[in-house]
Rosetta silent file (secondary structure, phi, psi, omega in degrees, C-alpha in Angstrom):
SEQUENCE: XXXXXXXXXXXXXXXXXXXXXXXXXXXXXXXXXXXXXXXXXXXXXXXXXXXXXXXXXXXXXXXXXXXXXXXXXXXXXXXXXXXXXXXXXXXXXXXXXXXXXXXXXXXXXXXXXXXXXXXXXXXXXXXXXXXXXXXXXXXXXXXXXXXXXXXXXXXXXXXXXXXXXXXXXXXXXXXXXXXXXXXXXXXXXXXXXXXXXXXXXXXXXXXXXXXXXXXXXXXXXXXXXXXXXXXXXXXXXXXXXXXXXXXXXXXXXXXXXXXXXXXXXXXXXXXXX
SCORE:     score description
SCORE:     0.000 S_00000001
   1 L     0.000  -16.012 -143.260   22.028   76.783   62.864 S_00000001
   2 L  -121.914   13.675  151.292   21.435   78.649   65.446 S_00000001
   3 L   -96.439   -9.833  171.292   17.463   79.504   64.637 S_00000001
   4 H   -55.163  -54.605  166.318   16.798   76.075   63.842 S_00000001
   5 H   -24.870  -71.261 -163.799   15.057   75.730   67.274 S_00000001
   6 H   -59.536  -79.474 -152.947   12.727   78.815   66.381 S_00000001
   7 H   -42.244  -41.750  160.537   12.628   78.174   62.754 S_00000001
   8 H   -90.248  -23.495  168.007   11.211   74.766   63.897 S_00000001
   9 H   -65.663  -22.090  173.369    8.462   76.169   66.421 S_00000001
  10 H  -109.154   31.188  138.195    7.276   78.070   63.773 S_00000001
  11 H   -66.558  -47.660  154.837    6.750   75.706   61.520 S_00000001
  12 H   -39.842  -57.860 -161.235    4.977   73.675   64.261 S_00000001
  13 H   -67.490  -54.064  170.522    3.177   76.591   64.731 S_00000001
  14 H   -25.662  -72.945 -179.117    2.210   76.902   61.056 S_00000001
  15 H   -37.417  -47.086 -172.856    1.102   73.414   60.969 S_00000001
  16 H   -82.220  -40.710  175.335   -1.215   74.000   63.896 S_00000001
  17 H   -73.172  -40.835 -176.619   -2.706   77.180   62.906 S_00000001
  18 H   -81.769  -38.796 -177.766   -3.400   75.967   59.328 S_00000001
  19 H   -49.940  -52.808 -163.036   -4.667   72.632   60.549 S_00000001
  20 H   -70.645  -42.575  179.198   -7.117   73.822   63.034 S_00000001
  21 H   -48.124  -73.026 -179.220   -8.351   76.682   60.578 S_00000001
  22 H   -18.990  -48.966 -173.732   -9.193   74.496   57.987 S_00000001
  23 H   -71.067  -47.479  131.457  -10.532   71.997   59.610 S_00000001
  24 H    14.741  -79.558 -143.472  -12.887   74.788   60.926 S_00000001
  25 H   -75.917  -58.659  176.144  -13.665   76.002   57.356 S_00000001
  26 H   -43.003  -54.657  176.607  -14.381   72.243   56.559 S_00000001
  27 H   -54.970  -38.927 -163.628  -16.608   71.505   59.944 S_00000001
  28 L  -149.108   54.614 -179.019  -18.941   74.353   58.993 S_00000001
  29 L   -89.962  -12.798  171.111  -18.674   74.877   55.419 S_00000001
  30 L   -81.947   -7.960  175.168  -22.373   74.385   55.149 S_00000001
  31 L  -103.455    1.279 -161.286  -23.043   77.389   57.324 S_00000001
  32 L  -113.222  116.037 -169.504  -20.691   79.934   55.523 S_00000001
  33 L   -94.897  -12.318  162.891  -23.362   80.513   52.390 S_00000001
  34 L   -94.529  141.166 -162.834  -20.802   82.885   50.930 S_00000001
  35 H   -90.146  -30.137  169.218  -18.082   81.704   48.199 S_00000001
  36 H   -74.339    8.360  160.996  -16.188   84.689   48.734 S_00000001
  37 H  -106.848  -29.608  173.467  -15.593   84.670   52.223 S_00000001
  38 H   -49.640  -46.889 -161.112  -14.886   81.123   51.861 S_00000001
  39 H   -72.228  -45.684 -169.675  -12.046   82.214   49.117 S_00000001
  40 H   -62.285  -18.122  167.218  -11.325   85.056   51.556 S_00000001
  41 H   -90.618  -42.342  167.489  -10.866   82.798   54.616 S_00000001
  42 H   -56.461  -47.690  157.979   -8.520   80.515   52.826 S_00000001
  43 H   -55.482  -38.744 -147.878   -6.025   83.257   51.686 S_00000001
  44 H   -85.090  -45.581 -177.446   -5.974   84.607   54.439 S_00000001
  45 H   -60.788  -48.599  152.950   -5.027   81.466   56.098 S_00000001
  46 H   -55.841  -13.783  172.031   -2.161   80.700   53.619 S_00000001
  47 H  -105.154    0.745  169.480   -1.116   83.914   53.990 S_00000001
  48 H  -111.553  -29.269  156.639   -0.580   84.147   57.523 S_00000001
  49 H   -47.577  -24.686 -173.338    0.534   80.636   57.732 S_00000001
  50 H   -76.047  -35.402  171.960    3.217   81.587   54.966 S_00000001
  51 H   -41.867  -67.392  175.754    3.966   84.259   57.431 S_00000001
  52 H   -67.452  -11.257  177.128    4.661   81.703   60.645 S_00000001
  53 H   -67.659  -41.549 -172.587    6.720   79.557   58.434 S_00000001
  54 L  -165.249  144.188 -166.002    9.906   81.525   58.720 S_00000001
  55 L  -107.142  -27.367 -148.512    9.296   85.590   59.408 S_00000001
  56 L  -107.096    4.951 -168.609   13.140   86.093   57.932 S_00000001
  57 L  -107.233  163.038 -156.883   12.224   84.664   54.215 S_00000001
  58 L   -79.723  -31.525 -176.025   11.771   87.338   50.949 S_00000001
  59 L   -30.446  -70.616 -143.251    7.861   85.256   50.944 S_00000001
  60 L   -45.490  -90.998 -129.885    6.383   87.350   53.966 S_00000001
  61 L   -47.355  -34.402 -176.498    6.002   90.364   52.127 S_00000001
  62 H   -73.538  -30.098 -165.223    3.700   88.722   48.954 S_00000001
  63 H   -70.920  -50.224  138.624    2.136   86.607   52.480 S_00000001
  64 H    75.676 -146.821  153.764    1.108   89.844   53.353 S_00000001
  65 H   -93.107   18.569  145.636   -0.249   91.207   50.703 S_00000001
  66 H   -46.563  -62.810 -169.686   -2.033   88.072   50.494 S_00000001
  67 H   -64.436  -22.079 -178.148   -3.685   88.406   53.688 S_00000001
  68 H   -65.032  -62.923  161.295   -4.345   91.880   52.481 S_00000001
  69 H   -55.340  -50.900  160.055   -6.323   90.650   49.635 S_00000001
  70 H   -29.737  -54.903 -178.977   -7.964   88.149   51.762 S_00000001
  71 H   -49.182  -83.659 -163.126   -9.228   91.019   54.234 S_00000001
  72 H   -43.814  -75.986 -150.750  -10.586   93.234   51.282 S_00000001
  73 H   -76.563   -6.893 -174.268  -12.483   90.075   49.669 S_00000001
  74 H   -69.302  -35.727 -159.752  -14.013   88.554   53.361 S_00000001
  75 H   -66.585  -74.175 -155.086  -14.616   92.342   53.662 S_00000001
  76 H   -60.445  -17.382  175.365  -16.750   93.283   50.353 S_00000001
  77 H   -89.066  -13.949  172.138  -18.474   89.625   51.295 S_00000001
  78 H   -69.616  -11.438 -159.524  -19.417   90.444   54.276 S_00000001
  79 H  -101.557  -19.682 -178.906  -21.044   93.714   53.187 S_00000001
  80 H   -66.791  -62.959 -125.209  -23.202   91.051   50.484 S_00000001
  81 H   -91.518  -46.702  165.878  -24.314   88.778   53.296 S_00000001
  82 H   -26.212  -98.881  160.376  -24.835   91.561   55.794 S_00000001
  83 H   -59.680  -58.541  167.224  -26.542   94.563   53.419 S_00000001
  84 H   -60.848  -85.009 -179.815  -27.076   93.334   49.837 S_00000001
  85 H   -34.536  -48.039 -153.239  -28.556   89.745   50.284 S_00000001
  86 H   -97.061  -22.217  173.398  -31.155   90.436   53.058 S_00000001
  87 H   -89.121  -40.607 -170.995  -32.767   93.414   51.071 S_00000001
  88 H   -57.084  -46.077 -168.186  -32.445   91.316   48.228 S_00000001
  89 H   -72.143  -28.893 -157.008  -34.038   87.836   49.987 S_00000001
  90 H   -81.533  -28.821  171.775  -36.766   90.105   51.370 S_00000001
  91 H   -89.382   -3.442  161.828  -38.103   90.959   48.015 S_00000001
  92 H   -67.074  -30.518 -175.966  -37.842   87.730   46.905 S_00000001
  93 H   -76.492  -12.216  169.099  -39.787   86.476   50.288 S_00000001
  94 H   -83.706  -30.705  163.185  -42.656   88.666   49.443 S_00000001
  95 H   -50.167  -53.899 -169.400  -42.371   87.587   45.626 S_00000001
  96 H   -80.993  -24.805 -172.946  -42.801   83.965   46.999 S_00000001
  97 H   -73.171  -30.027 -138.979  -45.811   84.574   49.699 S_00000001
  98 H   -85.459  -67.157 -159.083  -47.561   86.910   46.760 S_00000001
  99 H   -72.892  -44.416 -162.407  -46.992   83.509   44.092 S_00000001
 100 H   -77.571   -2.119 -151.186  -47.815   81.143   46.708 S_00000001
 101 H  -102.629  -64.779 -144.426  -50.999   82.674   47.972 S_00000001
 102 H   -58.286  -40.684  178.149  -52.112   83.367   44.263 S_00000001
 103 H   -48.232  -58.436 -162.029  -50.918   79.685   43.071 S_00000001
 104 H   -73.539  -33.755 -125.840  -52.599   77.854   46.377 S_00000001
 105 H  -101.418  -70.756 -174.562  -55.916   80.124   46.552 S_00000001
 106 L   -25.102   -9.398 -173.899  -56.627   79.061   42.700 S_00000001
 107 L  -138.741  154.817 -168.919  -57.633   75.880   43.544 S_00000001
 108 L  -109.603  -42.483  173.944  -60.644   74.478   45.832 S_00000001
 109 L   -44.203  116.880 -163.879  -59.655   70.925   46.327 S_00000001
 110 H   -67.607  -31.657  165.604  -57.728   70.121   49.856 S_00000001
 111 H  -104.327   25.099  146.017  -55.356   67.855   48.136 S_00000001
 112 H   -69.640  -47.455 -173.226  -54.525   69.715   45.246 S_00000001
 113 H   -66.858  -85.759 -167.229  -53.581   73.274   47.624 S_00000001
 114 L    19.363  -60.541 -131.286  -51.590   70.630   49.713 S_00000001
 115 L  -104.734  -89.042  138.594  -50.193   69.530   47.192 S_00000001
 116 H    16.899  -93.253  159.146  -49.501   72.927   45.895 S_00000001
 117 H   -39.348  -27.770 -179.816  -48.188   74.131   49.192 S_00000001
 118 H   -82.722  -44.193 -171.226  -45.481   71.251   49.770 S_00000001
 119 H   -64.323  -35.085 -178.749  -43.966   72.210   46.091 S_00000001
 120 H   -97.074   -3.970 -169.791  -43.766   75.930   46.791 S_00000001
 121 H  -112.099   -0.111  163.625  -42.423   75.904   50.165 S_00000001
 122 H   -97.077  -55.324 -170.068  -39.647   73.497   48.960 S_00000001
 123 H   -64.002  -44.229  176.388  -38.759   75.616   46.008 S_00000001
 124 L   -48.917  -56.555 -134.524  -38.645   79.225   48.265 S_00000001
 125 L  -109.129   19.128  153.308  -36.988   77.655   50.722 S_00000001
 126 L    50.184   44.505  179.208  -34.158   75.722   48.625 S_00000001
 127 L  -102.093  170.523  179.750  -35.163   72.743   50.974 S_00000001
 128 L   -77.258  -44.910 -177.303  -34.940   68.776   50.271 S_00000001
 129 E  -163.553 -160.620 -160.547  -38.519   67.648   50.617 S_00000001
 130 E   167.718  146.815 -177.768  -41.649   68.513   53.146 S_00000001
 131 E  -101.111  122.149 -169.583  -44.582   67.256   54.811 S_00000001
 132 E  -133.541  103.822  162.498  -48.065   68.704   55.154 S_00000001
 133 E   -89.022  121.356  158.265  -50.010   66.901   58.372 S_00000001
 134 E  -107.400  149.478  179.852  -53.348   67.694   59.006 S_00000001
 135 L   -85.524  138.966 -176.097  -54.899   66.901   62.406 S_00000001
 136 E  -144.990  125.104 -162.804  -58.237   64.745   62.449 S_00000001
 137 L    17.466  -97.966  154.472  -58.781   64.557   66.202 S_00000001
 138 L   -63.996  -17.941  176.324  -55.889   63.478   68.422 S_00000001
 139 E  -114.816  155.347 -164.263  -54.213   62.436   65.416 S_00000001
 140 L   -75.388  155.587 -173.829  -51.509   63.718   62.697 S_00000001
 141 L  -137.761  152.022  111.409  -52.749   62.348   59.005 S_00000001
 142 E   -60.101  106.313  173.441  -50.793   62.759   56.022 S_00000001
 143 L  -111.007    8.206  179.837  -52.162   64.837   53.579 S_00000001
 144 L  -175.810   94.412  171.608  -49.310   65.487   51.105 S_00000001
 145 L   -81.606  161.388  151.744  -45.501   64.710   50.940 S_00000001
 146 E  -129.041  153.874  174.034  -43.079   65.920   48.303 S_00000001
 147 L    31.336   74.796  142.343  -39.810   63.998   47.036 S_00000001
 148 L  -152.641  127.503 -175.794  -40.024   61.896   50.572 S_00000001
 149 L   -75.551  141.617  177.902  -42.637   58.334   49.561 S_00000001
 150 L   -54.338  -16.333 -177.219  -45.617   58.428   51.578 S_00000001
 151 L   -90.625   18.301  171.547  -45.208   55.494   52.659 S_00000001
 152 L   -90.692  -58.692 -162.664  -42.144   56.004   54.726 S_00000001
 153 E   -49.463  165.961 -166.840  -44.196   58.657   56.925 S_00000001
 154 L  -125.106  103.698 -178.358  -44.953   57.317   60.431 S_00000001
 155 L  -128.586  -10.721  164.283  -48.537   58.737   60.629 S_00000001
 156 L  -104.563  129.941 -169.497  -49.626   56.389   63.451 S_00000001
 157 L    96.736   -3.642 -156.386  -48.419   56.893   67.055 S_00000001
 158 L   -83.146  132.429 -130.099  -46.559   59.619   65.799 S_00000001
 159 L  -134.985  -14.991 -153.461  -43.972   61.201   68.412 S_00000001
 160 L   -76.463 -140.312 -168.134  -41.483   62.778   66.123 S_00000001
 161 H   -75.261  -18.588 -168.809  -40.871   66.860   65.447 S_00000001
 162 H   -82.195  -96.639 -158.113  -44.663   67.779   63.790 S_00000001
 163 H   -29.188  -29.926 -177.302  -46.183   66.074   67.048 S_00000001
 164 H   -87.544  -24.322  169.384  -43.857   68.032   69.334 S_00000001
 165 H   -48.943  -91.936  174.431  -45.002   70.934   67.116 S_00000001
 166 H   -26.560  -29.033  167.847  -48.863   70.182   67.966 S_00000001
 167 H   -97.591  -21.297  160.119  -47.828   70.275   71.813 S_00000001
 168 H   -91.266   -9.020  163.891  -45.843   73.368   71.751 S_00000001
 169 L    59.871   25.903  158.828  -48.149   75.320   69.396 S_00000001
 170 L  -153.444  161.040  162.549  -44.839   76.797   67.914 S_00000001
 171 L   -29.550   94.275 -157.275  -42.376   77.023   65.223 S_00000001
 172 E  -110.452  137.489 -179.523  -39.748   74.256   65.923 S_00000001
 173 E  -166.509  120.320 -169.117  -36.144   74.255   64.341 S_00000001
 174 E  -122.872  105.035 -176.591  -33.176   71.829   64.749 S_00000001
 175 L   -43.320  -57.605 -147.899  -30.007   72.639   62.405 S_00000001
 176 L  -138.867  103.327 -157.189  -28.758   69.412   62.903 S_00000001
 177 L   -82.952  -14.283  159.428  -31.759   66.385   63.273 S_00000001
 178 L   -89.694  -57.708 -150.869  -29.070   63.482   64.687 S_00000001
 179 L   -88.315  -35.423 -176.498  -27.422   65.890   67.482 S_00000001
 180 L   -90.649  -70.154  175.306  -30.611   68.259   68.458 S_00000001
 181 L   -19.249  102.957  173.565  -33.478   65.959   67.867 S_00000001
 182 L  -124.748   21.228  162.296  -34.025   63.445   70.880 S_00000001
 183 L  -147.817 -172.488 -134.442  -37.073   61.842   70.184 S_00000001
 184 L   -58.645  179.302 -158.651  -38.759   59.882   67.604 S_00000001
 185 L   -87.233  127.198 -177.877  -38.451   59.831   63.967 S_00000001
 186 L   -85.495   -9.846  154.403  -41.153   61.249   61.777 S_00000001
 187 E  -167.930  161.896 -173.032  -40.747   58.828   59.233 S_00000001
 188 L   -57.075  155.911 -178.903  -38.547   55.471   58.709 S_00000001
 189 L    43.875   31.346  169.016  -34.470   56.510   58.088 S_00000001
 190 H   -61.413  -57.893 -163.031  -35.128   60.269   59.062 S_00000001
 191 H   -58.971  -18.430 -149.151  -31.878   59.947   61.302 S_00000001
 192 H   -96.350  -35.643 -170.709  -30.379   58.411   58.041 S_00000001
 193 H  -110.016  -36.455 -176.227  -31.322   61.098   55.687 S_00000001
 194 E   -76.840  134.098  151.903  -32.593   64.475   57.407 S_00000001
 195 E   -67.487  -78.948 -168.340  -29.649   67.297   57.887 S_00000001
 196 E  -134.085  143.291 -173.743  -31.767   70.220   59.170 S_00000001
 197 E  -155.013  138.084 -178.601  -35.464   69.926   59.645 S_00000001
 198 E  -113.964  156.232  159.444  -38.391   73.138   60.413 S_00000001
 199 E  -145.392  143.104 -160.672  -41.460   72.658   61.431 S_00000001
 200 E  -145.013  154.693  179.960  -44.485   75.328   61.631 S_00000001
 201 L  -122.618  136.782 -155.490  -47.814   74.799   62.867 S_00000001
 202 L   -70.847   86.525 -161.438  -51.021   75.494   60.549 S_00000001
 203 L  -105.900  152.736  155.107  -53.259   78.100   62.873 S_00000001
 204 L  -141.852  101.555  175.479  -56.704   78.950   61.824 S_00000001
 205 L    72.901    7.474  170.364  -58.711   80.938   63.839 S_00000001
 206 L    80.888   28.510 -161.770  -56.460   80.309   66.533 S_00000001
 207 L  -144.093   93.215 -172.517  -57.135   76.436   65.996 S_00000001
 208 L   -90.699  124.818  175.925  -54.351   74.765   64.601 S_00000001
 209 L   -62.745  -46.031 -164.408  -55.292   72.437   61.137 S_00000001
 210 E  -141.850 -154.000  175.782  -52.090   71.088   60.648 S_00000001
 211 E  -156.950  115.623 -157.019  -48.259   70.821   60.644 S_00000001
 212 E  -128.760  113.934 -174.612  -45.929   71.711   57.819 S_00000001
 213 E  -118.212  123.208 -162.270  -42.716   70.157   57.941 S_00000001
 214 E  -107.247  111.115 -129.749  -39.715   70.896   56.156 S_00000001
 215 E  -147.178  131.494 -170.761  -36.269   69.303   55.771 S_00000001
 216 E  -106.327  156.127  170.030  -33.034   69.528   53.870 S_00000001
 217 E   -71.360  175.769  171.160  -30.535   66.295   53.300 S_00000001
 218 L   -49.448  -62.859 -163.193  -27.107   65.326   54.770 S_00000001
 219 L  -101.790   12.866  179.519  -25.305   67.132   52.462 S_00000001
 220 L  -115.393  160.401 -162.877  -27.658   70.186   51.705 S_00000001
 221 L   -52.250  170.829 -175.067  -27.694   73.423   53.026 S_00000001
 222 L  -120.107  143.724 -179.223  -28.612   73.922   57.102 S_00000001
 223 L   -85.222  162.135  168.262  -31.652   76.160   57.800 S_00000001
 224 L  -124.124 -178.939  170.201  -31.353   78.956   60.158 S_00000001
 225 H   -94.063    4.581  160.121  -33.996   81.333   61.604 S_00000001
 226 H   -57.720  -63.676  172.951  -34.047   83.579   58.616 S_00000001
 227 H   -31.084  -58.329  173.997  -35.427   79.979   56.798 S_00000001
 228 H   -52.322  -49.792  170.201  -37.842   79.711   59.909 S_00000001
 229 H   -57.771  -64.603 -161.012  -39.250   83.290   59.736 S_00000001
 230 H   -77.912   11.873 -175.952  -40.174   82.926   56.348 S_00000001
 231 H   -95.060  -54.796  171.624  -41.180   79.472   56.411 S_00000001
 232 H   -66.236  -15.421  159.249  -43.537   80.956   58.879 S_00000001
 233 L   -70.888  -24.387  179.795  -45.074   83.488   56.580 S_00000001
 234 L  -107.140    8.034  170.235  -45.658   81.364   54.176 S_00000001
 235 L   -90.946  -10.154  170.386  -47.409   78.318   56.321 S_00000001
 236 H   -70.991  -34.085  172.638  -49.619   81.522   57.074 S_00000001
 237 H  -123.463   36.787  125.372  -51.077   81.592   53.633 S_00000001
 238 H   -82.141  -49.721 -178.959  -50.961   77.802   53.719 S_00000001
 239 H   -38.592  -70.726 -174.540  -53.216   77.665   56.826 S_00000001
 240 H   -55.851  -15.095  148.738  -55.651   80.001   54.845 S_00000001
 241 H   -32.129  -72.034 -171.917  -55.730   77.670   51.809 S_00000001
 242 H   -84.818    4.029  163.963  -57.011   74.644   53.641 S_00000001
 243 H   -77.175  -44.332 -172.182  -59.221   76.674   55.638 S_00000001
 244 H   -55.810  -55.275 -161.086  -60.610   77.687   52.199 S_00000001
 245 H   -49.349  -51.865 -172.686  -60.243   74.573   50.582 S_00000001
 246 H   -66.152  -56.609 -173.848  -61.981   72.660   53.642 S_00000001
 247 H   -81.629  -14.786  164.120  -64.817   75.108   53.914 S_00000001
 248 H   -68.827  -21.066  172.839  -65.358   74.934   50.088 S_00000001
 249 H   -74.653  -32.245  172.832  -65.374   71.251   50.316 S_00000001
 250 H   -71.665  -29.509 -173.876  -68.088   71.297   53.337 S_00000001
 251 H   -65.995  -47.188 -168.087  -70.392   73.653   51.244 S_00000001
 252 H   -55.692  -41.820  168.338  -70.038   71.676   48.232 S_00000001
 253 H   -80.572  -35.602  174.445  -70.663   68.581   50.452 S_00000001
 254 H   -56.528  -20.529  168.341  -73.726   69.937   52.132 S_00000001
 255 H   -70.113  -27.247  176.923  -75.143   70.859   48.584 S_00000001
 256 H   -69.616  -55.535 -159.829  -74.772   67.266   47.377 S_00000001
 257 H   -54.359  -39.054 -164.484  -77.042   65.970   50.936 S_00000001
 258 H   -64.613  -38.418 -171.475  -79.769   69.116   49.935 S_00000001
 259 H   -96.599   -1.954  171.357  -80.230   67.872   46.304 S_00000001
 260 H   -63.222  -36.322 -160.831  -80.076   64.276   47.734 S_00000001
 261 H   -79.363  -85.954 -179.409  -83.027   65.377   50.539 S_00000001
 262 L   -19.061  -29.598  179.416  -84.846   67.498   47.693 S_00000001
 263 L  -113.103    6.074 -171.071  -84.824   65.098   45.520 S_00000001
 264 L  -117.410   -8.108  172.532  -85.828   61.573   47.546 S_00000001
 265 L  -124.386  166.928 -169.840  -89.245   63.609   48.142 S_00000001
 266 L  -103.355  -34.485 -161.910  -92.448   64.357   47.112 S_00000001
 267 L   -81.479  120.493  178.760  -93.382   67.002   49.598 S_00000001
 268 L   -36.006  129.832  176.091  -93.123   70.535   48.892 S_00000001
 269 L  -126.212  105.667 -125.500  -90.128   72.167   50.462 S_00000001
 270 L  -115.321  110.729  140.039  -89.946   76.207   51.732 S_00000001
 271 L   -63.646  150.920  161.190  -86.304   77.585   52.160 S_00000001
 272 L  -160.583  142.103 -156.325  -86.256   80.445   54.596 S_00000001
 273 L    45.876    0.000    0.000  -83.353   82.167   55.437 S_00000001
């Protein structure tokens, strides 16, 4: 009777300590990308809560070696996310510029690599959908969504993150596109639908073509700048696509005006040079 006081503060205490983890573990279960520190935070938490419940009960010792086991598996996941995974993602990100280059380059048409490019830069980068803007004078054009209907984009007037892109002439990246984001939408019910959203800007020649924008759902994973870096390597051999793509399209159209001119005349005509 005469531990009931204590016996109830640590129960209290229990209560408070497990609540508060959890709730944690819940609030930002989309940033911890490992399932074994996820298992490994949750033992650990029942086992030190089993702990604060009563210190005097036969439990504590398996609570413990609970937490002991907990430790060990946070530990060996940490050594994945840390050491394993990042040599591992890097040869996959060179896997993906090397297929994206060869996949985009293959084709001469501006909206086929587009096209191309929105599909492969969603698949690397385990994203929801994506945008490819090109600029035709002051203004952004849509020249290729994936999984988002074009007709949703906002392409006139447009104020949202690819436009703030085009005025800061850099990589742009907001985890969370209702709380960071504070001005306009880049297409109707983006606050409704967008999670995490990148944006990279298209350089050629030091002359930026476009804006390639990239975006996960509510409930999908949250980019980081690991996502950003290589989302910027690989809008690098997007840029050089539609530079090709563009200047293969100008040759092709100046050969159609030449056999137009060449062929509307009678008069002998002398290339030179």
């Amino acid at each position: 009777v005469a531990n009931a006081p204590v016996v109830g503060v640590s129960i209290i205490y229990f209560a408070i300590f497990d609540g508060i983890s959890f709730y944690l573990i819940l609030q930002y279960r989309r940033k911890i990308r490992s399932n074994g520190l996820r298992i490994g935070l949750t033992l650990f938490i029942v086992g030190q809560g089993l702990v604060f419940l009563n210190p005097e009960l036969g439990i504590v010792s398996f609570a413990l070696l609970l937490s002991a086991v907990a430790l060990v598996i946070m530990s060996f996941s940490m050594i994945q996310l840390e050491l394993i995974q990042p040599l591992e993602e890097r040869v996959s990100q060179v896997e993906a510029i090397q297929q994206i280059s060869l996949s985009i380059m293959q084709r001469n048409q501006l909206n086929l690599v587009v096209n191309e490019a929105t599909q492969a830069v969603v698949r690397w980068l385990d994203a929801s959908a994506a945008i490819v803007f090109l600029v035709q004078g002051e203004q952004l054009h849509v020249a290729s969504t994936y999984r988002i209907p074009e007709e949703l984009v906002i392409t006139l007037d447009n104020q949202g993150v690819a436009r703030e892109t085009l005025k800061q002439k850099k990589a742009l990246l907001y985890e969370n596109y209702v709380r960071d984001w504070h001005g306009g939408e880049d297409f109707y019910l983006a606050s409704e639908t967008i999670g995490s959203i990148m944006s990279v800007p298209l350089f050629s020649d030091s002359i930026i073509q476009g804006v390639l924008l990239v975006i996960t759902g509510l409930k999908s994973k949250i980019f980081d700048r690991n996502d950003l870096s290589l989302l910027g390597q690989l809008s690098n051999q997007v840029a050089v696509a539609i530079s090709h793509s563009q200047l293969f399209e100008n040759l092709a159209e100046a050969h159609d005006q030449l056999q137009v001119v060449l062929a509307s005349t009678d008069n002998p005509v002398i290339a030179v040079n």
